[in-house]
Short mmCIF file of C-alpha atoms and ligand atoms in Angstrom, two decimals:
data_model
loop_
_atom_site.label_atom_id
_atom_site.label_comp_id
_atom_site.label_asym_id
_atom_site.label_seq_id
_atom_site.Cartn_x
_atom_site.Cartn_y
_atom_site.Cartn_z
CA UNK A 1 83.16 122.71 106.43
CA UNK A 2 82.42 119.84 108.57
CA UNK A 3 82.63 116.73 106.73
CA UNK A 4 82.13 112.90 107.95
CA UNK A 5 83.57 110.18 105.79
CA UNK A 6 81.78 106.84 106.35
CA UNK A 7 83.57 103.78 105.00
CA UNK A 8 84.25 100.06 105.72
CA UNK A 9 87.98 100.51 104.94
CA UNK A 10 90.57 103.21 106.06
CA UNK A 11 94.48 102.56 105.76
CA UNK A 12 96.52 101.73 107.56
CA UNK A 13 93.97 100.32 109.92
CA UNK A 14 91.60 98.44 107.58
CA UNK A 15 92.52 98.02 103.89
CA UNK A 16 91.39 95.56 101.50
CA UNK A 17 92.01 97.46 98.16
CA UNK A 18 92.03 101.05 96.79
CA UNK A 19 89.11 102.45 98.75
CA UNK A 20 91.34 101.75 101.99
CA UNK A 21 94.00 104.20 100.36
CA UNK A 22 91.72 106.75 99.50
CA UNK A 23 89.86 107.05 102.81
CA UNK A 24 92.97 106.81 104.68
CA UNK A 25 94.66 109.63 102.64
CA UNK A 26 92.08 112.24 101.45
CA UNK A 27 90.90 113.45 104.93
CA UNK A 28 94.34 114.29 105.80
CA UNK A 29 94.84 116.63 102.88
CA UNK A 30 91.17 118.12 103.20
CA UNK A 31 92.05 118.80 106.83
CA UNK A 32 95.46 120.67 105.63
CA UNK A 33 93.02 122.87 103.59
CA UNK A 34 91.41 123.88 106.99
CA UNK A 35 88.38 121.66 107.00
CA UNK A 36 87.20 119.67 109.85
CA UNK A 37 87.12 116.26 108.41
CA UNK A 38 86.50 112.92 110.47
CA UNK A 39 86.15 109.12 109.90
CA UNK A 40 83.59 106.68 111.04
CA UNK A 41 84.45 103.09 110.50
CA UNK A 42 83.79 99.74 112.13
CA UNK A 43 85.94 98.75 115.05
CA UNK A 44 86.91 95.32 113.60
CA UNK A 45 88.52 92.77 115.80
CA UNK A 46 92.04 93.33 114.47
CA UNK A 47 92.17 96.91 115.13
CA UNK A 48 93.62 96.67 118.68
CA UNK A 49 96.43 94.75 117.16
CA UNK A 50 97.18 98.11 115.28
CA UNK A 51 96.67 100.85 117.58
CA UNK A 52 95.65 101.63 121.36
CA UNK A 53 91.81 102.44 121.45
CA UNK A 54 90.57 104.39 124.57
CA UNK A 55 88.72 101.89 126.95
CA UNK A 56 85.63 104.18 127.39
CA UNK A 57 83.23 105.03 124.44
CA UNK A 58 82.53 108.62 123.60
CA UNK A 59 78.97 107.84 122.69
CA UNK A 60 76.52 104.80 122.81
CA UNK A 61 73.36 104.44 120.48
CA UNK A 62 70.93 102.11 118.97
CA UNK A 63 69.89 101.21 115.48
CA UNK A 64 68.11 98.32 113.88
CA UNK A 65 67.10 97.05 117.33
CA UNK A 66 70.91 96.71 118.44
CA UNK A 67 72.87 98.83 120.71
CA UNK A 68 76.41 99.82 119.72
CA UNK A 69 79.38 102.07 121.32
CA UNK A 70 81.51 104.50 119.46
CA UNK A 71 85.21 104.80 120.61
CA UNK A 72 87.18 107.96 119.35
CA UNK A 73 90.65 108.14 118.38
CA UNK A 74 92.97 109.49 115.62
CA UNK A 75 93.95 107.79 112.45
CA UNK A 76 97.55 106.52 112.99
CA UNK A 77 99.99 108.74 111.37
CA UNK A 78 97.54 111.83 110.95
CA UNK A 79 95.67 114.23 113.03
CA UNK A 80 92.29 112.85 111.61
CA UNK A 81 89.69 112.00 114.31
CA UNK A 82 88.56 108.52 114.03
CA UNK A 83 85.37 107.11 115.40
CA UNK A 84 85.20 103.24 115.64
CA UNK A 85 81.99 101.84 115.89
CA UNK A 86 81.69 98.72 118.05
CA UNK A 87 79.39 95.70 117.85
CA UNK A 88 79.64 91.95 118.01
CA UNK A 89 79.12 91.65 114.52
CA UNK A 90 82.51 93.40 113.63
CA UNK A 91 84.53 91.36 116.19
CA UNK A 92 85.61 88.87 113.71
CA UNK A 93 89.09 89.34 112.07
CA UNK A 94 87.78 90.14 108.54
CA UNK A 95 86.63 93.13 106.64
CA UNK A 96 84.34 91.56 103.96
CA UNK A 97 82.69 88.12 103.72
CA UNK A 98 80.45 86.09 105.75
CA UNK A 99 76.95 85.36 105.60
CA UNK A 100 75.82 88.47 107.56
CA UNK A 101 77.76 90.87 105.29
CA UNK A 102 74.51 92.38 104.02
CA UNK A 103 73.00 92.91 107.33
CA UNK A 104 76.36 94.14 109.15
CA UNK A 105 77.09 96.91 106.70
CA UNK A 106 73.35 98.11 106.49
CA UNK A 107 73.48 98.26 110.37
CA UNK A 108 76.82 100.10 109.91
CA UNK A 109 75.30 102.56 107.66
CA UNK A 110 72.25 103.18 110.14
CA UNK A 111 74.73 103.46 112.98
CA UNK A 112 76.70 106.23 111.14
CA UNK A 113 73.40 108.06 110.46
CA UNK A 114 72.33 108.04 114.35
CA UNK A 115 75.76 109.27 115.19
CA UNK A 116 75.62 112.21 112.80
CA UNK A 117 72.23 112.97 113.97
CA UNK A 118 73.06 112.59 117.70
CA UNK A 119 76.71 113.09 118.39
CA UNK A 120 78.68 114.90 115.83
CA UNK A 121 76.75 116.51 113.19
CA UNK A 122 78.52 117.14 109.76
CA UNK A 123 77.17 119.38 107.12
CA UNK A 124 78.22 116.60 104.80
CA UNK A 125 78.63 112.91 104.84
CA UNK A 126 80.80 111.50 102.38
CA UNK A 127 79.87 107.96 101.83
CA UNK A 128 81.86 105.28 100.11
CA UNK A 129 80.53 102.36 98.16
CA UNK A 130 77.46 100.26 98.83
CA UNK A 131 78.34 99.62 102.53
CA UNK A 132 77.19 103.30 103.16
CA UNK A 133 74.53 103.33 100.32
CA UNK A 134 71.34 103.77 102.71
CA UNK A 135 72.90 106.80 104.27
CA UNK A 136 71.85 109.35 101.39
CA UNK A 137 68.19 107.77 101.55
CA UNK A 138 67.85 108.54 105.19
CA UNK A 139 69.67 112.01 104.85
CA UNK A 140 67.32 113.07 102.06
CA UNK A 141 64.91 113.98 105.08
CA UNK A 142 67.37 116.16 106.83
CA UNK A 143 67.77 119.52 105.56
CA UNK A 144 71.01 120.02 107.59
CA UNK A 145 73.13 117.16 106.29
CA UNK A 146 74.01 116.72 102.59
CA UNK A 147 75.66 113.71 101.08
CA UNK A 148 78.31 112.69 98.53
CA UNK A 149 78.40 109.16 97.35
CA UNK A 150 81.72 107.87 95.84
CA UNK A 151 81.65 104.95 93.68
CA UNK A 152 84.74 102.92 94.14
CA UNK A 153 83.27 99.55 92.75
CA UNK A 154 80.09 99.69 90.76
CA UNK A 155 80.29 95.61 90.34
CA UNK A 156 79.41 95.36 94.23
CA UNK A 157 75.81 96.62 94.70
CA UNK A 158 74.59 95.49 98.18
CA UNK A 159 71.52 94.06 99.33
CA UNK A 160 68.24 94.24 97.04
CA UNK A 161 65.40 95.98 98.12
CA UNK A 162 63.43 93.26 99.62
CA UNK A 163 66.16 92.44 101.78
CA UNK A 164 66.34 96.12 102.90
CA UNK A 165 62.76 96.01 103.62
CA UNK A 166 63.04 93.04 105.90
CA UNK A 167 66.12 94.55 107.81
CA UNK A 168 65.54 98.28 108.23
CA UNK A 169 63.38 101.25 107.69
CA UNK A 170 63.27 101.44 103.84
CA UNK A 171 60.86 104.05 102.63
CA UNK A 172 58.13 103.47 100.26
CA UNK A 173 59.44 106.01 97.79
CA UNK A 174 62.75 104.18 97.46
CA UNK A 175 62.63 102.92 94.18
CA UNK A 176 66.11 101.82 93.92
CA UNK A 177 66.55 98.07 93.03
CA UNK A 178 69.50 97.69 95.56
CA UNK A 179 71.56 99.72 98.02
CA UNK A 180 73.95 100.95 95.25
CA UNK A 181 71.17 102.17 93.07
CA UNK A 182 69.32 103.99 95.99
CA UNK A 183 72.68 105.77 97.11
CA UNK A 184 72.97 107.07 93.41
CA UNK A 185 69.43 108.21 93.29
CA UNK A 186 69.37 109.86 96.77
CA UNK A 187 72.84 111.59 97.29
CA UNK A 188 73.17 115.14 96.55
CA UNK A 189 76.37 114.28 94.51
CA UNK A 190 77.74 111.32 93.13
CA UNK A 191 81.20 110.73 91.83
CA UNK A 192 83.51 108.09 90.85
CA UNK A 193 87.20 108.18 91.00
CA UNK A 194 88.34 109.05 87.33
CA UNK A 195 86.86 111.19 84.79
CA UNK A 196 86.86 108.56 81.94
CA UNK A 197 85.37 106.01 84.30
CA UNK A 198 82.38 108.62 85.11
CA UNK A 199 81.62 108.66 81.41
CA UNK A 200 82.08 104.90 81.06
CA UNK A 201 79.45 103.95 83.59
CA UNK A 202 76.65 105.54 81.60
CA UNK A 203 77.20 102.80 78.99
CA UNK A 204 75.84 99.15 78.90
CA UNK A 205 79.54 97.92 78.87
CA UNK A 206 80.52 99.28 82.14
CA UNK A 207 77.13 100.45 83.91
CA UNK A 208 76.82 97.05 85.71
CA UNK A 209 72.85 97.40 84.97
CA UNK A 210 72.95 100.96 86.31
CA UNK A 211 73.74 102.58 83.08
CA UNK A 212 70.11 104.01 82.53
CA UNK A 213 70.03 105.37 86.09
CA UNK A 214 73.48 106.89 86.08
CA UNK A 215 72.68 108.59 82.53
CA UNK A 216 69.38 109.88 84.01
CA UNK A 217 71.03 111.46 86.90
CA UNK A 218 74.15 112.21 84.83
CA UNK A 219 74.07 115.97 85.89
CA UNK A 220 75.08 115.36 89.44
CA UNK A 221 77.69 112.62 88.39
CA UNK A 222 81.55 113.69 88.11
CA UNK A 223 85.04 111.88 87.89
CA UNK A 224 87.58 113.08 90.47
CA UNK A 225 90.75 111.23 89.78
CA UNK A 226 92.19 109.59 92.97
CA UNK A 227 95.47 110.56 94.34
CA UNK A 228 98.14 108.61 96.24
CA UNK A 229 99.77 109.25 99.69
CA UNK A 230 103.02 110.43 98.36
CA UNK A 231 104.23 110.82 102.09
CA UNK A 232 103.78 107.29 102.76
CA UNK A 233 104.59 105.96 99.52
CA UNK A 234 108.08 107.67 98.97
CA UNK A 235 110.76 105.34 97.65
CA UNK A 236 113.52 107.69 99.21
CA UNK A 237 112.27 107.06 102.55
CA UNK A 238 110.23 103.79 102.59
CA UNK A 239 111.38 101.91 105.43
CA UNK A 240 110.29 98.50 103.98
CA UNK A 241 112.64 98.61 101.01
CA UNK A 242 116.15 96.95 101.00
CA UNK A 243 117.62 100.04 99.31
CA UNK A 244 116.02 103.65 99.28
CA UNK A 245 116.15 105.47 96.18
CA UNK A 246 114.76 108.68 94.31
CA UNK A 247 114.44 109.82 90.66
CA UNK A 248 118.04 111.16 91.01
CA UNK A 249 119.58 108.21 92.62
CA UNK A 250 117.84 105.51 90.30
CA UNK A 251 121.00 103.43 89.84
CA UNK A 252 120.49 102.31 93.53
CA UNK A 253 117.12 100.80 92.63
CA UNK A 254 118.32 97.28 91.14
CA UNK A 255 119.52 96.25 94.55
CA UNK A 256 115.70 96.12 95.43
CA UNK A 257 115.29 93.65 92.31
CA UNK A 258 118.05 91.36 93.63
CA UNK A 259 116.69 91.45 97.25
CA UNK A 260 113.21 90.68 96.07
CA UNK A 261 114.30 87.87 93.61
CA UNK A 262 116.05 86.11 96.72
CA UNK A 263 112.86 86.97 98.95
CA UNK A 264 110.48 85.03 96.74
CA UNK A 265 112.44 82.40 95.28
CA UNK A 266 113.27 83.62 91.97
CA UNK A 267 116.49 82.86 90.14
CA UNK A 268 118.54 85.87 91.19
CA UNK A 269 119.46 87.49 87.77
CA UNK A 270 119.63 91.39 87.25
CA UNK A 271 119.29 90.97 83.50
CA UNK A 272 115.94 88.92 83.40
CA UNK A 273 113.06 91.01 82.98
CA UNK A 274 110.92 90.95 86.12
CA UNK A 275 107.21 91.71 86.03
CA UNK A 276 104.98 92.20 89.13
CA UNK A 277 101.28 92.17 90.15
CA UNK A 278 99.79 93.37 93.31
CA UNK A 279 96.18 92.80 93.12
CA UNK A 280 92.83 91.44 94.49
CA UNK A 281 92.42 88.09 92.53
CA UNK A 282 89.18 88.95 91.04
CA UNK A 283 87.64 89.01 87.50
CA UNK A 284 87.80 92.78 87.22
CA UNK A 285 91.72 92.54 87.03
CA UNK A 286 92.00 90.80 83.75
CA UNK A 287 93.29 87.54 85.37
CA UNK A 288 91.54 85.43 82.70
CA UNK A 289 93.81 87.14 80.07
CA UNK A 290 96.86 86.36 81.71
CA UNK A 291 96.19 82.80 82.23
CA UNK A 292 95.35 82.36 78.48
CA UNK A 293 98.45 83.88 77.22
CA UNK A 294 101.25 83.65 79.98
CA UNK A 295 102.62 80.18 78.81
CA UNK A 296 103.29 81.69 75.29
CA UNK A 297 105.00 84.66 76.86
CA UNK A 298 107.00 82.59 79.17
CA UNK A 299 108.25 80.35 76.38
CA UNK A 300 108.98 83.28 73.97
CA UNK A 301 110.97 85.38 76.70
CA UNK A 302 113.31 85.00 79.63
CA UNK A 303 110.99 86.94 81.84
CA UNK A 304 110.03 86.28 85.34
CA UNK A 305 106.75 86.92 87.20
CA UNK A 306 105.68 87.66 90.60
CA UNK A 307 102.16 87.83 91.71
CA UNK A 308 101.05 89.12 95.12
CA UNK A 309 97.41 88.94 96.09
CA UNK A 310 94.37 87.26 97.30
CA UNK A 311 90.89 86.47 96.03
CA UNK A 312 88.78 84.25 94.24
CA UNK A 313 89.93 80.57 94.73
CA UNK A 314 89.58 79.73 90.86
CA UNK A 315 92.58 82.39 90.18
CA UNK A 316 94.41 81.37 93.21
CA UNK A 317 94.58 77.75 91.91
CA UNK A 318 95.21 78.63 88.41
CA UNK A 319 98.08 80.89 89.36
CA UNK A 320 99.64 78.36 91.61
CA UNK A 321 99.45 75.60 88.99
CA UNK A 322 101.35 77.74 86.49
CA UNK A 323 103.85 78.78 89.17
CA UNK A 324 104.85 75.05 89.39
CA UNK A 325 105.47 74.96 85.93
CA UNK A 326 108.19 77.85 85.97
CA UNK A 327 110.47 77.17 88.87
CA UNK A 328 112.78 79.96 89.53
CA UNK A 329 110.67 82.12 86.99
CA UNK A 330 107.14 82.60 88.60
CA UNK A 331 106.49 83.24 92.05
CA UNK A 332 102.74 83.44 93.36
CA UNK A 333 102.23 84.92 96.98
CA UNK A 334 98.73 84.24 98.16
CA UNK A 335 99.06 86.85 100.77
CA UNK A 336 97.96 90.32 101.89
CA UNK A 337 101.16 91.83 103.01
CA UNK A 338 101.69 95.55 102.76
CA UNK A 339 105.61 95.58 103.35
CA UNK A 340 106.08 92.84 100.35
CA UNK A 341 103.90 94.91 98.19
CA UNK A 342 106.37 97.86 98.38
CA UNK A 343 109.23 95.82 97.52
CA UNK A 344 107.34 94.42 94.47
CA UNK A 345 106.89 98.09 93.18
CA UNK A 346 110.52 98.98 94.07
CA UNK A 347 112.07 95.81 92.85
CA UNK A 348 110.00 94.85 89.54
CA UNK A 349 110.92 96.31 86.11
CA UNK A 350 107.12 96.34 84.95
CA UNK A 351 103.86 96.19 86.64
CA UNK A 352 101.09 94.21 84.83
CA UNK A 353 97.48 95.68 85.07
CA UNK A 354 95.28 94.36 82.20
CA UNK A 355 92.01 95.40 83.62
CA UNK A 356 88.70 94.55 82.44
CA UNK A 357 87.33 97.74 84.04
CA UNK A 358 89.01 99.94 86.41
CA UNK A 359 87.46 102.81 88.34
CA UNK A 360 90.74 104.65 88.94
CA UNK A 361 93.38 102.19 90.01
CA UNK A 362 95.88 103.20 92.75
CA UNK A 363 98.33 100.28 92.02
CA UNK A 364 99.55 101.71 88.64
CA UNK A 365 100.20 105.19 90.22
CA UNK A 366 102.30 103.43 93.22
CA UNK A 367 104.07 101.56 90.50
CA UNK A 368 105.03 104.91 88.65
CA UNK A 369 106.20 106.51 91.91
CA UNK A 370 108.46 103.55 92.55
CA UNK A 371 110.02 103.54 89.01
CA UNK A 372 108.18 100.32 87.91
CA UNK A 373 106.86 100.77 84.30
CA UNK A 374 103.16 99.87 84.19
CA UNK A 375 101.62 97.74 81.19
CA UNK A 376 97.98 98.58 81.38
CA UNK A 377 94.75 98.21 79.40
CA UNK A 378 93.25 101.35 78.20
CA UNK A 379 90.32 101.50 80.41
CA UNK A 380 88.79 103.70 83.03
CA UNK A 381 91.45 105.53 85.21
CA UNK A 382 94.35 103.72 83.71
CA UNK A 383 93.67 106.05 80.61
CA UNK A 384 93.84 109.02 82.76
CA UNK A 385 97.02 107.94 84.56
CA UNK A 386 99.35 106.09 82.21
CA UNK A 387 100.35 107.27 78.45
CA UNK A 388 101.91 104.96 76.05
CA UNK A 389 105.73 105.38 76.03
CA UNK A 390 107.14 107.16 72.69
CA UNK A 391 110.88 106.98 72.98
CA UNK A 392 111.43 109.31 69.85
CA UNK A 393 109.61 112.44 71.50
CA UNK A 394 110.41 111.08 75.13
CA UNK A 395 106.94 111.16 76.11
CA UNK A 396 104.80 108.69 77.75
CA UNK A 397 104.95 106.56 81.01
CA UNK A 398 104.22 102.99 80.28
CA UNK A 399 102.88 100.52 77.79
CA UNK A 400 99.10 100.45 77.00
CA UNK A 401 96.88 98.30 74.83
CA UNK A 402 93.05 98.48 73.97
CA UNK A 403 90.96 95.58 73.33
CA UNK A 404 90.44 92.92 75.98
CA UNK A 405 92.08 90.20 74.08
CA UNK A 406 95.00 87.85 75.09
CA UNK A 407 96.89 88.71 71.87
CA UNK A 408 96.64 92.38 72.28
CA UNK A 409 97.96 91.80 76.02
CA UNK A 410 100.60 89.55 74.56
CA UNK A 411 101.82 92.16 71.96
CA UNK A 412 102.09 94.69 74.67
CA UNK A 413 104.19 92.65 76.87
CA UNK A 414 106.52 91.88 74.10
CA UNK A 415 106.81 95.27 73.22
CA UNK A 416 107.65 96.08 76.90
CA UNK A 417 110.27 93.43 77.16
CA UNK A 418 111.72 94.71 73.84
CA UNK A 419 111.79 98.21 75.25
CA UNK A 420 113.60 96.88 78.61
CA UNK A 421 116.69 95.97 76.32
CA UNK A 422 117.42 99.56 75.53
CA UNK A 423 118.71 100.52 78.93
CA UNK A 424 119.22 104.30 78.65
CA UNK A 425 115.75 104.75 77.04
CA UNK A 426 114.33 102.49 79.75
CA UNK A 427 115.82 104.47 82.51
CA UNK A 428 114.47 107.65 80.89
CA UNK A 429 111.02 105.93 80.80
CA UNK A 430 111.17 105.01 84.47
CA UNK A 431 112.22 108.64 85.52
CA UNK A 432 109.33 110.09 83.60
CA UNK A 433 107.05 107.83 85.56
CA UNK A 434 108.66 109.06 88.94
CA UNK A 435 108.35 112.39 88.10
CA UNK A 436 104.41 112.32 87.79
CA UNK A 437 102.61 114.33 90.27
CA UNK A 438 99.81 111.92 91.69
CA UNK A 439 99.66 113.73 95.10
CA UNK A 440 96.27 114.47 96.55
CA UNK A 441 96.28 118.23 96.32
CA UNK A 442 94.54 118.73 93.15
CA UNK A 443 91.96 116.16 93.81
CA UNK A 444 91.56 117.49 97.26
CA UNK A 445 90.98 120.70 95.96
CA UNK A 446 88.21 119.31 93.59
CA UNK A 447 86.47 117.61 96.61
CA UNK A 448 86.34 120.87 98.23
CA UNK A 449 84.59 122.53 95.26
CA UNK A 450 82.24 119.82 95.00
CA UNK A 451 81.27 120.01 98.85
CA UNK A 452 81.10 123.97 98.47
CA UNK A 453 78.97 123.53 95.54
CA UNK A 454 76.41 121.53 97.46
CA UNK A 455 76.51 124.07 100.33
CA UNK A 456 76.13 127.00 97.91
CA UNK A 457 79.54 128.33 98.79
CA UNK A 458 81.79 129.82 96.13
CA UNK A 459 84.59 127.43 94.91
CA UNK A 460 87.80 127.77 96.92
CA UNK A 461 90.46 127.67 94.14
CA UNK A 462 90.07 126.72 90.51
CA UNK A 463 91.43 123.32 89.85
CA UNK A 464 92.85 122.41 86.52
CA UNK A 465 90.48 120.44 84.29
CA UNK A 466 91.00 116.87 83.65
CA UNK A 467 89.36 115.92 80.34
CA UNK A 468 88.11 112.19 79.80
CA UNK A 469 89.58 110.56 77.07
CA UNK A 470 86.90 108.12 75.96
CA UNK A 471 87.27 104.51 75.30
CA UNK A 472 84.01 102.94 75.99
CA UNK A 473 84.04 99.48 74.20
CA UNK A 474 85.00 96.36 76.08
CA UNK A 475 86.67 95.33 73.30
N1 ADQ B 501 97.83 91.25 98.46
C1 ADQ B 501 98.01 92.55 98.63
N2 ADQ B 501 99.06 92.84 99.57
C2 ADQ B 501 99.10 94.16 99.68
N3 ADQ B 501 98.71 95.22 99.14
C3 ADQ B 501 97.68 94.95 98.36
C4 ADQ B 501 97.22 93.45 97.93
N4 ADQ B 501 96.33 93.51 97.09
C5 ADQ B 501 96.17 94.84 96.67
N5 ADQ B 501 97.09 95.82 97.46
C6 ADQ B 501 96.93 97.13 97.42
O1 ADQ B 501 95.49 97.45 97.48
C7 ADQ B 501 95.55 98.80 96.74
C8 ADQ B 501 94.66 98.37 95.14
O2 ADQ B 501 94.07 99.34 94.82
P1 ADQ B 501 93.40 99.54 93.44
O3 ADQ B 501 93.08 101.04 93.35
O4 ADQ B 501 94.57 99.43 92.31
O5 ADQ B 501 92.27 98.63 93.30
P2 ADQ B 501 90.88 98.07 93.88
O6 ADQ B 501 90.21 97.26 93.03
O7 ADQ B 501 91.24 97.34 95.24
O8 ADQ B 501 90.10 99.48 94.22
C9 ADQ B 501 88.96 99.91 93.88
O9 ADQ B 501 88.83 101.36 94.51
C10 ADQ B 501 89.88 102.15 94.12
C11 ADQ B 501 89.80 103.52 94.90
O10 ADQ B 501 88.76 104.43 94.42
C12 ADQ B 501 89.99 102.51 92.63
O11 ADQ B 501 91.27 103.15 92.39
C13 ADQ B 501 90.01 101.11 91.88
O12 ADQ B 501 89.92 101.24 90.53
C14 ADQ B 501 88.78 100.34 92.43
O13 ADQ B 501 88.68 99.15 91.69
C15 ADQ B 501 96.75 99.13 96.24
O14 ADQ B 501 97.36 100.02 97.24
C16 ADQ B 501 97.60 97.64 96.53
O15 ADQ B 501 98.86 97.88 96.68
#
């Protein structure tokens, strides 16, 4: 099959969050299964810092009264063909933000559609989040090109219809209120990134006002759990770590904790319970819960806490102020830093992710892979990837809580801190997590079956079923 991924992010070139991880990894695995998968993304101003791009474009086109050029290369570290769309609006050294965001991504989507019609014609365009949401509307006219639309984040829905009407050809029959709604209506298949979240978004608590529409088109909505790139994220070979280790040499892991404490200015103490977070600092990630109960937790325990992230100014300030109250025990790194993120996963004892909602979550899977025990709220993909520790039966991979309440988070963190004192049981818990298989193989097969289904082809192989475990209340 010929499949074109269209996305605003693709790791390692442009990654802000988990969508970059997915688009950077899934095509590689689909190609290994024998399909011609390619990526189309913007040529951001910072891309030449990360790779050499040919000087001559492979194609030039026009959309929304603007001309643009497309350069062909390969996604670094893979054999995936990459098309970079160049236009002055993408020259700034940023992925998101700016007053022209609605315009530039609608234009990007239009450019991708022109590219698919005129240069490389795929059978399926796989669109990611609202930035590509108009593609399914335009492609609904084309009998040769079908579309899959993946929701990574329902909270960001793109420009509203009146703005789309101003900017572009927005057909009269497009009754969607905004770009995300239009995409959901017109795509041949809609999927989100975990089975639990695929059910949750049909409810008012998680549907972000689209629950009615998502329930109405429920037959074409599915949930396919994300994987992680286990080749890139491998603690046994990760060149960014102070000390590499594997599930069988886990006794080497504490050297990473000491190195991390030194690096971020925490008191060097191998016995202190070190908690980490690597996250976008936004409401989704449950930061308000942490801000409400962290003082209590710090007073009650000897724990240390490191946060690596950037995002809303409000959360940055709150965390910064809190850090000032705990010198040597808390460190806030307001940075986007891939290398440091790997050292946080490898050095911390536990990873905190009390999300308000979570479509899938990549961070908790990376934490598990690096032996960092996750503490999570049971919502969305966190339900499908982390199970509660049961030291009697030797099952479970982390610590979980249900209700979105500071006291429930506090209790969960205290239970984890207690668990950390029983070293042998803790090591077994870490090893169970490290042995979990989150590689892309299973999910990539499910995507192939989804594409085959649209094209009327028989499924390639039967992938094992993932049953959603429902937890729909916001607590
Ligand atoms: N400051 C920083 N420095 C370095 N690395 C950083 C960083 N901040 C975040 N990251 C990295 O970005 C990724 C975050 O991915 P997540 O899936 O956990 O959340 P996100 O909300 O961004 O993704 C959305 O899309 C994904 C993909 O579908 C869904 O899993 C998820 O639920 C949904 O919210 C991880 O690889 C993490 O290490």
